[in-house]
Amino acid sequence: MTARRSRHRSAAYAALALGLAGSLALTGCNSHSSKKSKKSSSSSSKSKKRKIIGGGAAAAGAGAASRRVPDCYPSTYKLTFSQQTGPKSHVAVKFKNSTSRDCKLYNAPLLRFNNAKDPLPLSQGTPGHLDGTRITVPAHGYAYAVIPTNTAATKGTEQKSVAVDFMGISASSVTHGPATVNFAEKRFHISVGKSKVTNWSSSIHGAQLAGGVGK
């Protein structure tokens, strides 16, 4: 082999080695860049996830607050009284929730006929010993209570008016009231004597059964 040919081969080997070194360096660089990109993407994904979770918790809290059900309150246009006659005679007390959201009623209505000092006794518990009845009245829905008047003593005489309070969650609390209903103005003919009033019920049938005047 001549000296010229030997020099030519050595130059070719050197070029090949240089090319391989460059390729390896580029591969390492690309690998490092790919790892960096993956880390960055993972970090971004975690950050987004934390934001979504945080936002969801805040939304859930706001939703729970908006779902809190307020107490119902009485007014003359929300309360109706009607007398049923016959062997199962009774006075039905009807409350209408005229608002666009649900409200809560506790135990029974407190009814003071003709400015009486004390309210009508409760047929289920007493003002100091309640049985914890609580019902939710849907928006534009109704609740009912019943006063049995199927004996001469319970029917008594015709009443002129009634003051209505709504009980609160405890025995001594009253949510709102009183609202006074004038029977003459409303053209209601209501006779009540020594009777008792049932707790609130979601249906008139349930209230009648509680008062012992149901069918």
Tab-separated table of N, CA, C and O in Angstrom, residues 90-210:
chain	number	residue	atom	x	y	z
A	90	HIS	N	-114.246	18.698	60.716
A	90	HIS	CA	-112.950	19.270	61.110
A	90	HIS	C	-112.713	20.581	60.377
A	90	HIS	O	-113.365	20.878	59.371
A	91	VAL	N	-111.779	21.346	60.902
A	91	VAL	CA	-111.320	22.565	60.226
A	91	VAL	C	-109.966	22.245	59.596
A	91	VAL	O	-109.050	21.734	60.275
A	92	ALA	N	-109.862	22.523	58.310
A	92	ALA	CA	-108.593	22.316	57.615
A	92	ALA	C	-107.847	23.648	57.516
A	92	ALA	O	-108.422	24.667	57.129
A	93	VAL	N	-106.591	23.611	57.896
A	93	VAL	CA	-105.718	24.780	57.777
A	93	VAL	C	-104.769	24.508	56.602
A	93	VAL	O	-104.023	23.526	56.623
A	94	LYS	N	-104.834	25.363	55.594
A	94	LYS	CA	-103.992	25.155	54.405
A	94	LYS	C	-103.009	26.317	54.259
A	94	LYS	O	-103.396	27.480	54.297
A	95	PHE	N	-101.744	25.969	54.114
A	95	PHE	CA	-100.705	26.978	53.882
A	95	PHE	C	-100.170	26.817	52.470
A	95	PHE	O	-99.868	25.706	52.027
A	96	LYS	N	-100.052	27.933	51.750
A	96	LYS	CA	-99.477	27.903	50.413
A	96	LYS	C	-98.116	28.590	50.413
A	96	LYS	O	-97.979	29.722	50.885
A	97	ASN	N	-97.118	27.881	49.891
A	97	ASN	CA	-95.798	28.490	49.694
A	97	ASN	C	-95.836	29.226	48.355
A	97	ASN	O	-95.686	28.629	47.301
A	98	SER	N	-96.050	30.514	48.413
A	98	SER	CA	-96.217	31.292	47.173
A	98	SER	C	-94.900	31.769	46.597
A	98	SER	O	-94.874	32.509	45.613
A	99	THR	N	-93.776	31.343	47.180
A	99	THR	CA	-92.464	31.759	46.679
A	99	THR	C	-91.965	30.777	45.612
A	99	THR	O	-92.553	29.720	45.399
A	100	SER	N	-90.847	31.124	45.007
A	100	SER	CA	-90.288	30.283	43.942
A	100	SER	C	-89.225	29.324	44.467
A	100	SER	O	-88.483	28.727	43.688
A	101	ARG	N	-89.114	29.180	45.788
A	101	ARG	CA	-88.162	28.206	46.347
A	101	ARG	C	-88.803	27.472	47.520
A	101	ARG	O	-89.788	27.926	48.094
A	102	ASP	N	-88.238	26.308	47.872
A	102	ASP	CA	-88.770	25.500	48.969
A	102	ASP	C	-88.635	26.242	50.300
A	102	ASP	O	-87.786	27.124	50.448
A	103	CYS	N	-89.481	25.851	51.274
A	103	CYS	CA	-89.339	26.376	52.634
A	103	CYS	C	-89.698	25.282	53.635
A	103	CYS	O	-90.303	24.271	53.272
A	104	LYS	N	-89.298	25.481	54.907
A	104	LYS	CA	-89.496	24.457	55.942
A	104	LYS	C	-90.581	24.868	56.936
A	104	LYS	O	-90.691	26.032	57.306
A	105	LEU	N	-91.339	23.868	57.391
A	105	LEU	CA	-92.304	24.047	58.475
A	105	LEU	C	-91.969	23.054	59.591
A	105	LEU	O	-91.605	21.901	59.316
A	106	TYR	N	-92.106	23.502	60.829
A	106	TYR	CA	-91.817	22.641	61.980
A	106	TYR	C	-93.092	22.391	62.783
A	106	TYR	O	-93.891	23.307	63.019
A	107	ASN	N	-93.248	21.154	63.220
A	107	ASN	CA	-94.323	20.776	64.135
A	107	ASN	C	-95.700	21.252	63.659
A	107	ASN	O	-96.138	20.837	62.608
A	108	ALA	N	-96.355	22.126	64.417
A	108	ALA	CA	-97.738	22.520	64.101
A	108	ALA	C	-97.874	24.038	64.085
A	108	ALA	O	-97.021	24.746	64.634
A	109	PRO	N	-98.931	24.549	63.462
A	109	PRO	CA	-99.175	25.998	63.552
A	109	PRO	C	-99.665	26.359	64.957
A	109	PRO	O	-100.384	25.586	65.589
A	110	LEU	N	-99.263	27.512	65.445
A	110	LEU	CA	-99.775	28.022	66.723
A	110	LEU	C	-100.961	28.931	66.415
A	110	LEU	O	-100.804	29.965	65.747
A	111	LEU	N	-102.148	28.537	66.881
A	111	LEU	CA	-103.386	29.234	66.524
A	111	LEU	C	-104.040	29.835	67.755
A	111	LEU	O	-104.391	29.113	68.708
A	112	ARG	N	-104.226	31.135	67.746
A	112	ARG	CA	-104.919	31.833	68.842
A	112	ARG	C	-106.218	32.421	68.286
A	112	ARG	O	-106.190	33.443	67.592
A	113	PHE	N	-107.324	31.769	68.583
A	113	PHE	CA	-108.622	32.224	68.088
A	113	PHE	C	-109.150	33.365	68.960
A	113	PHE	O	-109.058	33.314	70.197
A	114	ASN	N	-109.735	34.370	68.295
A	114	ASN	CA	-110.353	35.506	68.995
A	114	ASN	C	-109.439	36.123	70.060
A	114	ASN	O	-109.845	36.389	71.190
A	115	ASN	N	-108.168	36.325	69.696
A	115	ASN	CA	-107.190	36.968	70.585
A	115	ASN	C	-106.972	36.211	71.896
A	115	ASN	O	-106.712	36.821	72.951
A	116	ALA	N	-107.101	34.892	71.848
A	116	ALA	CA	-106.880	34.083	73.055
A	116	ALA	C	-105.437	34.237	73.539
A	116	ALA	O	-104.509	34.443	72.749
A	117	LYS	N	-105.258	34.139	74.852
A	117	LYS	CA	-103.915	34.266	75.428
A	117	LYS	C	-103.039	33.086	75.027
A	117	LYS	O	-101.857	33.251	74.708
A	118	ASP	N	-103.603	31.893	75.064
A	118	ASP	CA	-102.832	30.680	74.762
A	118	ASP	C	-103.266	30.093	73.417
A	118	ASP	O	-104.444	30.162	73.057
A	119	PRO	N	-102.322	29.495	72.706
A	119	PRO	CA	-102.683	28.873	71.427
A	119	PRO	C	-103.462	27.581	71.637
A	119	PRO	O	-103.464	27.001	72.732
A	120	LEU	N	-104.112	27.139	70.592
A	120	LEU	CA	-104.830	25.864	70.616
A	120	LEU	C	-103.828	24.756	70.958
A	120	LEU	O	-102.706	24.738	70.422
A	121	PRO	N	-104.194	23.821	71.855
A	121	PRO	CA	-103.266	22.735	72.189
A	121	PRO	C	-102.891	21.909	70.952
A	121	PRO	O	-103.631	21.865	69.963
A	122	LEU	N	-101.746	21.247	71.045
A	122	LEU	CA	-101.275	20.400	69.951
A	122	LEU	C	-101.709	18.961	70.185
A	122	LEU	O	-101.644	18.454	71.304
A	123	SER	N	-102.153	18.292	69.138
A	123	SER	CA	-102.571	16.892	69.277
A	123	SER	C	-101.372	15.955	69.271
A	123	SER	O	-101.467	14.816	69.706
A	124	GLN	N	-100.212	16.438	68.806
A	124	GLN	CA	-98.998	15.604	68.766
A	124	GLN	C	-97.885	16.345	69.500
A	124	GLN	O	-97.135	17.119	68.920
A	125	GLY	N	-97.830	16.130	70.812
A	125	GLY	CA	-96.845	16.825	71.629
A	125	GLY	C	-97.436	18.115	72.180
A	125	GLY	O	-98.606	18.429	71.997
A	126	THR	N	-96.600	18.867	72.885
A	126	THR	CA	-96.993	20.159	73.443
A	126	THR	C	-95.916	21.163	73.072
A	126	THR	O	-94.818	20.772	72.650
A	127	PRO	N	-96.178	22.476	73.221
A	127	PRO	CA	-95.133	23.452	72.876
A	127	PRO	C	-93.802	23.199	73.577
A	127	PRO	O	-92.744	23.536	73.067
A	128	GLY	N	-93.828	22.590	74.780
A	128	GLY	CA	-92.578	22.301	75.490
A	128	GLY	C	-92.003	20.931	75.181
A	128	GLY	O	-90.848	20.652	75.505
A	129	HIS	N	-92.788	20.062	74.569
A	129	HIS	CA	-92.338	18.699	74.270
A	129	HIS	C	-92.800	18.338	72.855
A	129	HIS	O	-93.845	17.719	72.657
A	130	LEU	N	-91.999	18.734	71.890
A	130	LEU	CA	-92.379	18.534	70.496
A	130	LEU	C	-91.884	17.199	69.984
A	130	LEU	O	-90.951	16.610	70.534
A	131	ASP	N	-92.520	16.700	68.934
A	131	ASP	CA	-92.079	15.409	68.385
A	131	ASP	C	-91.122	15.569	67.209
A	131	ASP	O	-90.729	14.590	66.581
A	132	GLY	N	-90.746	16.800	66.889
A	132	GLY	CA	-89.706	17.035	65.884
A	132	GLY	C	-90.153	16.926	64.448
A	132	GLY	O	-89.322	16.720	63.561
A	133	THR	N	-91.454	17.050	64.184
A	133	THR	CA	-91.914	17.009	62.791
A	133	THR	C	-91.329	18.180	62.008
A	133	THR	O	-91.316	19.312	62.488
A	134	ARG	N	-90.850	17.883	60.832
A	134	ARG	CA	-90.320	18.932	59.954
A	134	ARG	C	-90.630	18.532	58.521
A	134	ARG	O	-90.308	17.425	58.107
A	135	ILE	N	-91.274	19.413	57.779
A	135	ILE	CA	-91.573	19.108	56.380
A	135	ILE	C	-91.066	20.236	55.488
A	135	ILE	O	-90.975	21.391	55.914
A	136	THR	N	-90.724	19.863	54.282
A	136	THR	CA	-90.310	20.845	53.282
A	136	THR	C	-91.471	21.070	52.323
A	136	THR	O	-91.993	20.122	51.732
A	137	VAL	N	-91.876	22.326	52.205
A	137	VAL	CA	-92.983	22.674	51.304
A	137	VAL	C	-92.359	23.158	49.993
A	137	VAL	O	-91.617	24.143	49.986
A	138	PRO	N	-92.621	22.465	48.893
A	138	PRO	CA	-92.001	22.880	47.628
A	138	PRO	C	-92.507	24.239	47.158
A	138	PRO	O	-93.566	24.714	47.606
A	139	ALA	N	-91.753	24.856	46.268
A	139	ALA	CA	-92.170	26.142	45.695
A	139	ALA	C	-93.573	26.013	45.110
A	139	ALA	O	-93.862	25.059	44.377
A	140	HIS	N	-94.445	26.921	45.474
A	140	HIS	CA	-95.846	26.945	45.030
A	140	HIS	C	-96.627	25.703	45.481
A	140	HIS	O	-97.669	25.382	44.913
A	141	GLY	N	-96.100	25.022	46.505
A	141	GLY	CA	-96.781	23.835	47.037
A	141	GLY	C	-97.592	24.169	48.289
A	141	GLY	O	-97.695	25.334	48.698
A	142	TYR	N	-98.135	23.112	48.936
A	142	TYR	CA	-99.051	23.305	50.062
A	142	TYR	C	-98.672	22.419	51.248
A	142	TYR	O	-98.020	21.381	51.089
A	143	ALA	N	-99.123	22.848	52.435
A	143	ALA	CA	-99.026	22.035	53.653
A	143	ALA	C	-100.360	22.171	54.380
A	143	ALA	O	-101.076	23.174	54.222
A	144	TYR	N	-100.682	21.146	55.196
A	144	TYR	CA	-102.006	21.102	55.821
A	144	TYR	C	-101.905	20.706	57.297
A	144	TYR	O	-101.035	19.910	57.689
A	145	ALA	N	-102.826	21.256	58.087
A	145	ALA	CA	-103.035	20.824	59.469
A	145	ALA	C	-104.545	20.736	59.671
A	145	ALA	O	-105.318	21.364	58.934
A	146	VAL	N	-104.965	19.955	60.661
A	146	VAL	CA	-106.399	19.720	60.868
A	146	VAL	C	-106.766	19.924	62.339
A	146	VAL	O	-106.015	19.532	63.243
A	147	ILE	N	-107.939	20.536	62.562
A	147	ILE	CA	-108.514	20.694	63.898
A	147	ILE	C	-109.813	19.879	63.936
A	147	ILE	O	-110.800	20.259	63.293
A	148	PRO	N	-109.858	18.744	64.625
A	148	PRO	CA	-111.094	17.950	64.689
A	148	PRO	C	-112.208	18.736	65.380
A	148	PRO	O	-111.989	19.364	66.419
A	149	THR	N	-113.418	18.711	64.807
A	149	THR	CA	-114.597	19.374	65.403
A	149	THR	C	-115.804	18.449	65.296
A	149	THR	O	-116.898	18.872	64.948
A	150	ASN	N	-115.595	17.165	65.592
A	150	ASN	CA	-116.650	16.166	65.382
A	150	ASN	C	-117.473	15.886	66.630
A	150	ASN	O	-118.266	14.946	66.659
A	151	THR	N	-117.300	16.701	67.670
A	151	THR	CA	-118.177	16.616	68.853
A	151	THR	C	-118.632	18.036	69.195
A	151	THR	O	-118.028	19.024	68.744
A	152	ALA	N	-119.665	18.137	70.000
A	152	ALA	CA	-120.181	19.465	70.377
A	152	ALA	C	-119.117	20.291	71.095
A	152	ALA	O	-118.974	21.501	70.859
A	153	ALA	N	-118.334	19.635	71.956
A	153	ALA	CA	-117.297	20.356	72.714
A	153	ALA	C	-116.181	20.860	71.807
A	153	ALA	O	-115.676	21.977	71.967
A	154	THR	N	-115.778	20.038	70.836
A	154	THR	CA	-114.677	20.450	69.949
A	154	THR	C	-115.141	21.455	68.909
A	154	THR	O	-114.360	22.283	68.444
A	155	LYS	N	-116.417	21.393	68.548
A	155	LYS	CA	-116.920	22.348	67.550
A	155	LYS	C	-117.135	23.719	68.180
A	155	LYS	O	-116.815	24.752	67.584
A	156	GLY	N	-117.666	23.781	69.366
A	156	GLY	CA	-117.802	25.043	70.078
A	156	GLY	C	-118.618	26.077	69.325
A	156	GLY	O	-119.687	25.776	68.787
A	157	THR	N	-118.087	27.297	69.240
A	157	THR	CA	-118.826	28.402	68.621
A	157	THR	C	-118.050	28.973	67.437
A	157	THR	O	-116.856	28.710	67.263
A	158	GLU	N	-118.744	29.776	66.652
A	158	GLU	CA	-118.100	30.390	65.485
A	158	GLU	C	-117.086	31.442	65.943
A	158	GLU	O	-117.353	32.237	66.836
A	159	GLN	N	-115.931	31.414	65.288
A	159	GLN	CA	-114.829	32.314	65.643
A	159	GLN	C	-114.795	33.514	64.692
A	159	GLN	O	-115.235	33.435	63.542
A	160	LYS	N	-114.241	34.624	65.205
A	160	LYS	CA	-114.157	35.840	64.391
A	160	LYS	C	-112.813	35.975	63.678
A	160	LYS	O	-112.733	36.501	62.565
A	161	SER	N	-111.749	35.525	64.336
A	161	SER	CA	-110.407	35.691	63.754
A	161	SER	C	-109.446	34.691	64.377
A	161	SER	O	-109.758	34.048	65.399
A	162	VAL	N	-108.277	34.595	63.798
A	162	VAL	CA	-107.220	33.747	64.355
A	162	VAL	C	-105.866	34.392	64.067
A	162	VAL	O	-105.638	34.928	62.986
A	163	ALA	N	-104.990	34.364	65.068
A	163	ALA	CA	-103.602	34.818	64.893
A	163	ALA	C	-102.734	33.572	64.739
A	163	ALA	O	-102.816	32.639	65.557
A	164	VAL	N	-101.917	33.553	63.705
A	164	VAL	CA	-101.139	32.347	63.377
A	164	VAL	C	-99.645	32.632	63.478
A	164	VAL	O	-99.126	33.557	62.838
A	165	ASP	N	-98.964	31.817	64.296
A	165	ASP	CA	-97.494	31.815	64.358
A	165	ASP	C	-97.002	30.484	63.815
A	165	ASP	O	-97.687	29.458	63.950
A	166	PHE	N	-95.807	30.497	63.237
A	166	PHE	CA	-95.166	29.247	62.807
A	166	PHE	C	-94.046	28.918	63.785
A	166	PHE	O	-93.214	29.775	64.092
A	167	MET	N	-94.040	27.692	64.257
A	167	MET	CA	-93.001	27.250	65.194
A	167	MET	C	-91.636	27.196	64.515
A	167	MET	O	-91.530	26.971	63.308
A	168	GLY	N	-90.594	27.331	65.355
A	168	GLY	CA	-89.236	27.160	64.876
A	168	GLY	C	-88.746	25.756	65.164
A	168	GLY	O	-89.527	24.875	65.526
A	169	ILE	N	-87.440	25.575	65.043
A	169	ILE	CA	-86.870	24.243	65.216
A	169	ILE	C	-86.896	23.784	66.677
A	169	ILE	O	-86.958	22.597	66.972
A	170	SER	N	-86.863	24.721	67.626
A	170	SER	CA	-86.893	24.357	69.039
A	170	SER	C	-88.269	24.631	69.627
A	170	SER	O	-89.087	25.345	69.041
A	171	ALA	N	-88.499	24.115	70.812
A	171	ALA	CA	-89.811	24.222	71.447
A	171	ALA	C	-90.186	25.667	71.758
A	171	ALA	O	-91.361	26.027	71.747
A	172	SER	N	-89.189	26.495	72.049
A	172	SER	CA	-89.481	27.869	72.468
A	172	SER	C	-89.379	28.887	71.344
A	172	SER	O	-89.638	30.065	71.546
A	173	SER	N	-88.984	28.454	70.163
A	173	SER	CA	-88.764	29.425	69.088
A	173	SER	C	-89.959	29.515	68.142
A	173	SER	O	-90.699	28.561	67.944
A	174	VAL	N	-90.121	30.704	67.602
A	174	VAL	CA	-91.162	30.958	66.602
A	174	VAL	C	-90.466	31.582	65.407
A	174	VAL	O	-89.686	32.528	65.554
A	175	THR	N	-90.706	31.042	64.212
A	175	THR	CA	-89.973	31.532	63.042
A	175	THR	C	-90.488	32.891	62.591
A	175	THR	O	-89.732	33.820	62.404
A	176	HIS	N	-91.771	32.997	62.384
A	176	HIS	CA	-92.364	34.239	61.908
A	176	HIS	C	-93.798	34.334	62.398
A	176	HIS	O	-94.451	33.327	62.647
A	177	GLY	N	-94.299	35.561	62.477
A	177	GLY	CA	-95.706	35.746	62.822
A	177	GLY	C	-95.848	36.818	63.893
A	177	GLY	O	-94.870	37.444	64.296
A	178	PRO	N	-97.063	37.022	64.375
A	178	PRO	CA	-98.242	36.321	63.854
A	178	PRO	C	-98.846	37.010	62.634
A	178	PRO	O	-98.613	38.190	62.405
A	179	ALA	N	-99.615	36.225	61.883
A	179	ALA	CA	-100.449	36.770	60.813
A	179	ALA	C	-101.886	36.575	61.268
A	179	ALA	O	-102.263	35.476	61.682
A	180	THR	N	-102.661	37.634	61.250
A	180	THR	CA	-104.047	37.551	61.724
A	180	THR	C	-105.008	37.432	60.545
A	180	THR	O	-104.976	38.253	59.621
A	181	VAL	N	-105.819	36.388	60.578
A	181	VAL	CA	-106.810	36.147	59.527
A	181	VAL	C	-108.179	36.532	60.069
A	181	VAL	O	-108.641	35.973	61.074
A	182	ASN	N	-108.834	37.486	59.420
A	182	ASN	CA	-110.182	37.912	59.800
A	182	ASN	C	-111.182	37.065	59.023
A	182	ASN	O	-111.278	37.161	57.798
A	183	PHE	N	-111.931	36.221	59.733
A	183	PHE	CA	-112.834	35.291	59.060
A	183	PHE	C	-113.980	36.005	58.336
A	183	PHE	O	-114.420	35.558	57.271
A	184	ALA	N	-114.454	37.111	58.899
A	184	ALA	CA	-115.560	37.847	58.258
A	184	ALA	C	-115.093	38.434	56.928
A	184	ALA	O	-115.800	38.352	55.912
A	185	GLU	N	-113.892	39.003	56.912
A	185	GLU	CA	-113.355	39.581	55.667
A	185	GLU	C	-113.138	38.505	54.610
A	185	GLU	O	-113.369	38.730	53.418
A	186	LYS	N	-112.676	37.349	55.061
A	186	LYS	CA	-112.387	36.245	54.128
A	186	LYS	C	-113.642	35.417	53.815
A	186	LYS	O	-113.597	34.520	52.977
A	187	ARG	N	-114.742	35.744	54.513
A	187	ARG	CA	-115.988	34.982	54.363
A	187	ARG	C	-115.805	33.513	54.731
A	187	ARG	O	-116.330	32.605	54.079
A	188	PHE	N	-115.012	33.280	55.782
A	188	PHE	CA	-114.846	31.941	56.334
A	188	PHE	C	-115.798	31.804	57.525
A	188	PHE	O	-115.906	32.704	58.346
A	189	HIS	N	-116.488	30.674	57.614
A	189	HIS	CA	-117.346	30.381	58.773
A	189	HIS	C	-116.696	29.218	59.521
A	189	HIS	O	-116.813	28.051	59.118
A	190	ILE	N	-115.986	29.561	60.596
A	190	ILE	CA	-115.169	28.585	61.311
A	190	ILE	C	-115.634	28.475	62.763
A	190	ILE	O	-115.649	29.464	63.498
A	191	SER	N	-115.996	27.267	63.154
A	191	SER	CA	-116.391	27.011	64.551
A	191	SER	C	-115.380	26.067	65.179
A	191	SER	O	-115.146	24.963	64.668
A	192	VAL	N	-114.777	26.513	66.264
A	192	VAL	CA	-113.786	25.704	66.982
A	192	VAL	C	-114.019	25.847	68.474
A	192	VAL	O	-114.237	26.959	68.975
A	193	GLY	N	-113.994	24.720	69.177
A	193	GLY	CA	-114.157	24.736	70.635
A	193	GLY	C	-112.933	24.175	71.312
A	193	GLY	O	-111.801	24.556	70.991
A	194	LYS	N	-113.159	23.215	72.237
A	194	LYS	CA	-112.051	22.611	72.983
A	194	LYS	C	-111.437	21.476	72.158
A	194	LYS	O	-111.659	20.295	72.415
A	195	SER	N	-110.668	21.873	71.182
A	195	SER	CA	-110.067	20.890	70.276
A	195	SER	C	-108.549	21.044	70.277
A	195	SER	O	-107.988	21.804	71.079
A	196	LYS	N	-107.916	20.317	69.389
A	196	LYS	CA	-106.455	20.373	69.242
A	196	LYS	C	-106.119	20.424	67.755
A	196	LYS	O	-106.915	20.010	66.907
A	197	VAL	N	-104.918	20.904	67.446
A	197	VAL	CA	-104.483	20.984	66.054
A	197	VAL	C	-103.370	19.971	65.800
A	197	VAL	O	-102.503	19.750	66.648
A	198	THR	N	-103.421	19.342	64.646
A	198	THR	CA	-102.392	18.356	64.278
A	198	THR	C	-101.119	19.063	63.808
A	198	THR	O	-101.109	20.265	63.551
A	199	ASN	N	-100.068	18.276	63.654
A	199	ASN	CA	-98.843	18.787	63.032
A	199	ASN	C	-99.077	19.030	61.543
A	199	ASN	O	-100.042	18.528	60.953
A	200	TRP	N	-98.172	19.762	60.950
A	200	TRP	CA	-98.224	19.982	59.507
A	200	TRP	C	-98.035	18.662	58.766
A	200	TRP	O	-97.283	17.788	59.214
A	201	SER	N	-98.704	18.551	57.650
A	201	SER	CA	-98.568	17.374	56.785
A	201	SER	C	-98.471	17.846	55.331
A	201	SER	O	-98.991	18.913	54.989
A	202	SER	N	-97.830	17.049	54.515
A	202	SER	CA	-97.701	17.396	53.096
A	202	SER	C	-98.990	17.159	52.319
A	202	SER	O	-99.119	17.603	51.179
A	203	SER	N	-99.945	16.445	52.937
A	203	SER	CA	-101.215	16.183	52.249
A	203	SER	C	-102.377	16.357	53.218
A	203	SER	O	-102.228	16.146	54.430
A	204	ILE	N	-103.528	16.731	52.701
A	204	ILE	CA	-104.711	16.882	53.546
A	204	ILE	C	-105.134	15.523	54.110
A	204	ILE	O	-105.586	15.430	55.259
A	205	HIS	N	-104.947	14.481	53.335
A	205	HIS	CA	-105.297	13.138	53.805
A	205	HIS	C	-104.449	12.752	55.009
A	205	HIS	O	-104.957	12.203	55.998
A	206	GLY	N	-103.145	13.056	54.956
A	206	GLY	CA	-102.252	12.747	56.083
A	206	GLY	C	-102.651	13.517	57.323
A	206	GLY	O	-102.628	12.984	58.440
A	207	ALA	N	-103.028	14.788	57.163
A	207	ALA	CA	-103.448	15.601	58.307
A	207	ALA	C	-104.748	15.073	58.900
A	207	ALA	O	-104.935	15.039	60.116
A	208	GLN	N	-105.679	14.677	58.027
A	208	GLN	CA	-106.958	14.126	58.507
A	208	GLN	C	-106.744	12.833	59.301
A	208	GLN	O	-107.373	12.629	60.337
A	209	LEU	N	-105.862	11.972	58.821
A	209	LEU	CA	-105.579	10.725	59.535
A	209	LEU	C	-104.974	11.029	60.900
A	209	LEU	O	-105.302	10.391	61.901
A	210	ALA	N	-104.046	12.027	60.945
A	210	ALA	CA	-103.414	12.401	62.214
A	210	ALA	C	-104.448	12.945	63.202
A	210	ALA	O	-104.316	12.758	64.421
